[in-house]
PDB file of C-alpha atoms in Angstrom:
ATOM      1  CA  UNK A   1       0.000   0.000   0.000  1.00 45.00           C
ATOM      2  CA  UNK A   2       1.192   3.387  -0.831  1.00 74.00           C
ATOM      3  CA  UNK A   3       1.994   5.562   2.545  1.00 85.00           C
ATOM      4  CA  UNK A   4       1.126   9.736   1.894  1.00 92.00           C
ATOM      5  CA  UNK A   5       4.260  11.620   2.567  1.00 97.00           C
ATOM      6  CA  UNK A   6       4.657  13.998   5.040  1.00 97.00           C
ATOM      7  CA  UNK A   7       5.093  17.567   2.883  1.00 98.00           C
ATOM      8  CA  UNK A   8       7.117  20.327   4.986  1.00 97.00           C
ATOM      9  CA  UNK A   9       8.740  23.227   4.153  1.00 98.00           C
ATOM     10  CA  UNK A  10      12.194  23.122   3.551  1.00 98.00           C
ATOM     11  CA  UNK A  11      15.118  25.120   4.024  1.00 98.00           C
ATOM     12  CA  UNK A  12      17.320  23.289   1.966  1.00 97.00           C
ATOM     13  CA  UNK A  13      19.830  22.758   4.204  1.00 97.00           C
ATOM     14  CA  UNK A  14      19.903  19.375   4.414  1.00 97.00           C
ATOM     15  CA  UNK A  15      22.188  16.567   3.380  1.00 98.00           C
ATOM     16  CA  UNK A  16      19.163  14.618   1.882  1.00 98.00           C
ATOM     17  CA  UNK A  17      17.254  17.818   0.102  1.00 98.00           C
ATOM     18  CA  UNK A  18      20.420  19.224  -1.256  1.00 97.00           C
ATOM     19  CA  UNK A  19      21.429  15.835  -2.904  1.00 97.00           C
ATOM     20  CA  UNK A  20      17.861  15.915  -4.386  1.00 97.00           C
ATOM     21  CA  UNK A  21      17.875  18.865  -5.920  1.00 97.00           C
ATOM     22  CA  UNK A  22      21.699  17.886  -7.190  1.00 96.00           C
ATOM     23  CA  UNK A  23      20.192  14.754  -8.929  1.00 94.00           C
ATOM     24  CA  UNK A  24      17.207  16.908 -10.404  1.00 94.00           C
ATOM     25  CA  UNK A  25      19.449  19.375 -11.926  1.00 94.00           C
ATOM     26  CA  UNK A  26      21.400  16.732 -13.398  1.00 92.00           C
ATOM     27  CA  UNK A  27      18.825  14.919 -14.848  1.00 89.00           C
ATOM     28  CA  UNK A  28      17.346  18.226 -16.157  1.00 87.00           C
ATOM     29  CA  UNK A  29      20.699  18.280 -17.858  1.00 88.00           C
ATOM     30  CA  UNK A  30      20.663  14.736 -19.054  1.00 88.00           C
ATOM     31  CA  UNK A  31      17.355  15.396 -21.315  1.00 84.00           C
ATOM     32  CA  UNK A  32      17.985  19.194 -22.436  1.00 86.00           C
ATOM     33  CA  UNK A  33      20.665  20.918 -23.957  1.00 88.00           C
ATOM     34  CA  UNK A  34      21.846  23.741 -21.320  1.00 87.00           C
ATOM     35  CA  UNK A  35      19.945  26.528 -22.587  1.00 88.00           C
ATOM     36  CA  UNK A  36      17.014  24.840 -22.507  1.00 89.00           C
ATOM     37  CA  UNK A  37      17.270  24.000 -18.507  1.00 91.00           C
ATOM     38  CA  UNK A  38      15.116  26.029 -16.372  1.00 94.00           C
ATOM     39  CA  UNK A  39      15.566  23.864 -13.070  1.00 92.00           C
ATOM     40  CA  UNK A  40      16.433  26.359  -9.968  1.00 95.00           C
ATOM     41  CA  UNK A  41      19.790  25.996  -8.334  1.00 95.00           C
ATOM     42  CA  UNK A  42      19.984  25.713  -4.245  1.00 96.00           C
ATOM     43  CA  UNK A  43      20.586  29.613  -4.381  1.00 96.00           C
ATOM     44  CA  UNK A  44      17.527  30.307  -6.699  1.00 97.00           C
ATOM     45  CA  UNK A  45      15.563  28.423  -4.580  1.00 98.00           C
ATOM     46  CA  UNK A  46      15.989  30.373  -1.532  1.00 97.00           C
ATOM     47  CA  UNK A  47      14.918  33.691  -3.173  1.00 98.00           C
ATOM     48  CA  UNK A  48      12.460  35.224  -1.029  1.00 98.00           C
ATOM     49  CA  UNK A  49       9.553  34.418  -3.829  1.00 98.00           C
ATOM     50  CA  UNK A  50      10.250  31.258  -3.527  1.00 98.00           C
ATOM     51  CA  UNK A  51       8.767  28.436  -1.316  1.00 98.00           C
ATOM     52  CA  UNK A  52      10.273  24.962  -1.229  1.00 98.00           C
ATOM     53  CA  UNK A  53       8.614  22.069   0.179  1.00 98.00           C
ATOM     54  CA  UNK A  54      10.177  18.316   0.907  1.00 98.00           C
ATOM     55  CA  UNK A  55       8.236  15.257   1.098  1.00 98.00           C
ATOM     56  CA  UNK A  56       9.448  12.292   3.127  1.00 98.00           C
ATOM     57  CA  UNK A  57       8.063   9.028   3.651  1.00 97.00           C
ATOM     58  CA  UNK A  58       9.362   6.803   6.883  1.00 94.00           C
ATOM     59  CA  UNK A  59      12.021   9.113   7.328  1.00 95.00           C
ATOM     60  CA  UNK A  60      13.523   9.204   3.924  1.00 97.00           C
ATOM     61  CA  UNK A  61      13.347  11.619   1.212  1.00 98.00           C
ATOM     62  CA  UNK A  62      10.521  10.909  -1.501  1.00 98.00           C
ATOM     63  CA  UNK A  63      10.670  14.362  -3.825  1.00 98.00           C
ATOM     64  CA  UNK A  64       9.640  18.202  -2.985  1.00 98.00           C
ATOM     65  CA  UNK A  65       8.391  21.174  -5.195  1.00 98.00           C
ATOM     66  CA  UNK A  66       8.801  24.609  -5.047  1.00 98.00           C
ATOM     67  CA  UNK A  67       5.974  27.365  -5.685  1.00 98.00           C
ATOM     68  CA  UNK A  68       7.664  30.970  -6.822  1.00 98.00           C
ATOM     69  CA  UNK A  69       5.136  34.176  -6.249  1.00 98.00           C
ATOM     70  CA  UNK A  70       5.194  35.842  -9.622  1.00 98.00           C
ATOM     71  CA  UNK A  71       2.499  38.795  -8.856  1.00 97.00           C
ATOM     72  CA  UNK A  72      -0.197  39.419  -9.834  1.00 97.00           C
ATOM     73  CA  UNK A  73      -1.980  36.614  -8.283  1.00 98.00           C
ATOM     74  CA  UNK A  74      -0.150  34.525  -9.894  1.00 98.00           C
ATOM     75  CA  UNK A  75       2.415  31.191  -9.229  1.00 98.00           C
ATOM     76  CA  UNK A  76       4.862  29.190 -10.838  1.00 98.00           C
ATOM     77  CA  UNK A  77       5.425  25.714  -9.733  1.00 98.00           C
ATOM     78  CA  UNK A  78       9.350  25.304  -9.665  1.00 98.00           C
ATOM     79  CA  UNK A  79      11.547  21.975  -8.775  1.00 96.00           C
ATOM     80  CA  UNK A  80       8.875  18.968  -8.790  1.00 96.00           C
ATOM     81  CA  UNK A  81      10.904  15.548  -8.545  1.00 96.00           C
ATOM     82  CA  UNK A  82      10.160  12.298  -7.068  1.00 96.00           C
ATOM     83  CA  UNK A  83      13.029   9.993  -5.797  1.00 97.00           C
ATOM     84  CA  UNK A  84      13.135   7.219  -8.452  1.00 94.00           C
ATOM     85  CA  UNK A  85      12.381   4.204  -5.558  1.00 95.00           C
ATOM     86  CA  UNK A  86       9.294   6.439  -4.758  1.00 96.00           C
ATOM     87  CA  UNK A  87       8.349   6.759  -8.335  1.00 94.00           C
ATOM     88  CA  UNK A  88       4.741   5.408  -8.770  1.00 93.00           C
ATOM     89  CA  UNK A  89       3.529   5.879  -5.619  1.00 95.00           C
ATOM     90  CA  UNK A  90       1.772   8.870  -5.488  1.00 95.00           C
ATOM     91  CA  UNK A  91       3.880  11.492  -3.907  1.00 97.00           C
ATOM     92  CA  UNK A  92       4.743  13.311  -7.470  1.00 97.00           C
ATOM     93  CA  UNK A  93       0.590  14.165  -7.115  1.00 97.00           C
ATOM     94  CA  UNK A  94       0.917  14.590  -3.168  1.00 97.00           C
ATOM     95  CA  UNK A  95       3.267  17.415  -3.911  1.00 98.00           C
ATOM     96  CA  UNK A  96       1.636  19.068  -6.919  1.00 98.00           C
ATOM     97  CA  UNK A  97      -1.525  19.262  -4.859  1.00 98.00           C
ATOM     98  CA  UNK A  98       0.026  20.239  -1.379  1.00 98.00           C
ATOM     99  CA  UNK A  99       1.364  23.531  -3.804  1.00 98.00           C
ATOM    100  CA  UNK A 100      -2.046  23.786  -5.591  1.00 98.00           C
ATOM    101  CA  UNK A 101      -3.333  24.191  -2.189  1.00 98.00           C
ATOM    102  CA  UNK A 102      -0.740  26.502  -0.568  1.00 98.00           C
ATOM    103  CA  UNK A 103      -1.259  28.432  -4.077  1.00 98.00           C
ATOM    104  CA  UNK A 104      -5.369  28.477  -3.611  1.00 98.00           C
ATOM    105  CA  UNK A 105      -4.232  29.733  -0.041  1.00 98.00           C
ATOM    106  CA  UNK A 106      -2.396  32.268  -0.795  1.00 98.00           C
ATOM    107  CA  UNK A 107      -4.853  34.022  -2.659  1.00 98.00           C
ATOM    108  CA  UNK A 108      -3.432  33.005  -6.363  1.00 98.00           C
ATOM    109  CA  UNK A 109      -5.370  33.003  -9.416  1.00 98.00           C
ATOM    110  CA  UNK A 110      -3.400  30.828 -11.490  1.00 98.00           C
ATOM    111  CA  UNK A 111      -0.609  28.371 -11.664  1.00 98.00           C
ATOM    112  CA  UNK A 112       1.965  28.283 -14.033  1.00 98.00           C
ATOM    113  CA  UNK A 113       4.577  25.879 -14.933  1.00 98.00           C
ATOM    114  CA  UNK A 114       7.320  25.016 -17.153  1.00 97.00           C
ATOM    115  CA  UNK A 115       8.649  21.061 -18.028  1.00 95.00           C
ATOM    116  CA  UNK A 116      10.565  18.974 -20.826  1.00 93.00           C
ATOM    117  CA  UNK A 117       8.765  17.854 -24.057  1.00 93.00           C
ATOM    118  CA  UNK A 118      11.128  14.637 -24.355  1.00 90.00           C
ATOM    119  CA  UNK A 119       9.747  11.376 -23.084  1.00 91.00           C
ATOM    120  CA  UNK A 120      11.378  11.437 -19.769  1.00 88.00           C
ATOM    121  CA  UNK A 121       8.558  14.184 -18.979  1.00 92.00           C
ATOM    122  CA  UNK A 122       5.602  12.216 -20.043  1.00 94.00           C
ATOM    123  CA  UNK A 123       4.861  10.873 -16.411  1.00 94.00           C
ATOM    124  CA  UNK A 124       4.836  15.046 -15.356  1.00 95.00           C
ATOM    125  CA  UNK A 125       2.850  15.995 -18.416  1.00 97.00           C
ATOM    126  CA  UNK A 126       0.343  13.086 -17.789  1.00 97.00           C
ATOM    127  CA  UNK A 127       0.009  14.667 -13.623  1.00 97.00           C
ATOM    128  CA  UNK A 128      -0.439  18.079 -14.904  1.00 98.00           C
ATOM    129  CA  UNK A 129      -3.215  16.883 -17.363  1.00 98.00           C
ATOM    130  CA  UNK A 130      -5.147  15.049 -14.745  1.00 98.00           C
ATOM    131  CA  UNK A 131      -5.343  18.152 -12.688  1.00 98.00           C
ATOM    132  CA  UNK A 132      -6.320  20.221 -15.188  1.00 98.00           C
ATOM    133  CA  UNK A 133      -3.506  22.072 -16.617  1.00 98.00           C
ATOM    134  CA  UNK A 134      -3.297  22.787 -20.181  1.00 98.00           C
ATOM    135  CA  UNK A 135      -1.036  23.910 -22.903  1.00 98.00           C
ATOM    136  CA  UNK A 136      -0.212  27.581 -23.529  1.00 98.00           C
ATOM    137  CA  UNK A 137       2.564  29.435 -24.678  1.00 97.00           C
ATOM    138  CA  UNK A 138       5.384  31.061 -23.119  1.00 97.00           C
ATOM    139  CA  UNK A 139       5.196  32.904 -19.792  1.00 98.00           C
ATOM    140  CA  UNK A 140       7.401  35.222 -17.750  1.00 94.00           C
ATOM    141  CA  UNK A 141      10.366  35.218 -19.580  1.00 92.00           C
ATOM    142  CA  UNK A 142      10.484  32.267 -20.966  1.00 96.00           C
ATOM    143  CA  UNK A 143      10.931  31.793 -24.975  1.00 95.00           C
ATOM    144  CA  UNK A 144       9.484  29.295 -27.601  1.00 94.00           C
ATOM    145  CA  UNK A 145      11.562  25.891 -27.263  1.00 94.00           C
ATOM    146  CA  UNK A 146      11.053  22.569 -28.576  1.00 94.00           C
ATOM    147  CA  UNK A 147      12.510  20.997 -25.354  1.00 93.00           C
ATOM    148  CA  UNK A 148       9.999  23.215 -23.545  1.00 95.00           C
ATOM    149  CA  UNK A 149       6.018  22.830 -22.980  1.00 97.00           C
ATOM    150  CA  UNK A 150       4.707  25.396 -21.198  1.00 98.00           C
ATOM    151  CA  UNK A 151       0.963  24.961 -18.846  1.00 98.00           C
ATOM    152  CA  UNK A 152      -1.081  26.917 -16.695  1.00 98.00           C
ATOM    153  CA  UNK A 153      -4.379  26.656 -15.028  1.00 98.00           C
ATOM    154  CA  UNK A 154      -6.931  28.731 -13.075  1.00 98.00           C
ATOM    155  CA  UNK A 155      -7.287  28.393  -9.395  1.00 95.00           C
TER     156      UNK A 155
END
């Protein structure tokens, strides 16, 4: 049976979250050319828009996700990842809707995000899709990419 993580925020400090977010950024930079990784370092991550949450299951790491205030009612969802031997189990959609809730909280009108189009993302695109984000183009900076896809929804 699959156990619901415990979600808390996270300060990044720690031996466990830091060596996630090491193995996210490299695996951002296993499926997309450099230019085309967005993934937030430890140091953007701790920018005062930024909140990052960890999930843990029986004491070990299981993922986190990170939800960055970009006005105007709105939010970005930055830094989803699962552990891989938590993959499957449920705390990739823990996590999206633990933010989805802090973001409905918060008083946000819509949720943003950014992923890869190759078919290591599929799994993310198929989460996103079953809680009702959809396609749209480029947001906040961002540019037209073919390693990109780009989604938003309302809150």
């Amino acid at each position: 049976m699959k156990q619901k993580p415990e979600i808390r925020p996270d300060d990044l400090s720690g031996a466990a979250t830091r060596s996630l977010i090491t193995r996210h950024l490299a695996g951002m930079h296993e499926t997309s050319p450099p230019e085309s990784v967005h993934a937030y370092d430890i140091e953007k991550l701790k920018d005062p828009t930024v909140t990052f949450w960890s999930a843990w299951i029986g004491g070990e790491i299981a993922g986190c996700g990170a939800l960055k205030d970009m006005g105007k009612a709105r939010g970005e969802i930055k830094s989803m990842r699962v552990v891989d031997t938590f993959l499957g189990q449920g705390v990739g959609r823990a996590i999206l809707e633990h933010i989805m809730a802090e973001a409905e909280k918060r008083g946000m009108k819509s949720l943003w995000l950014e992923t890869g189009s190759s078919a290591a993302f599929k799994p993310a695109l198929s989460l996103y899709a079953s809680k009702g984000f959809k396609r749209c183009g480029p947001f906040e900076g961002y540019t037209d990419d073919p390693f990109s896809i780009f989604m938003t929804r309302a809150i």
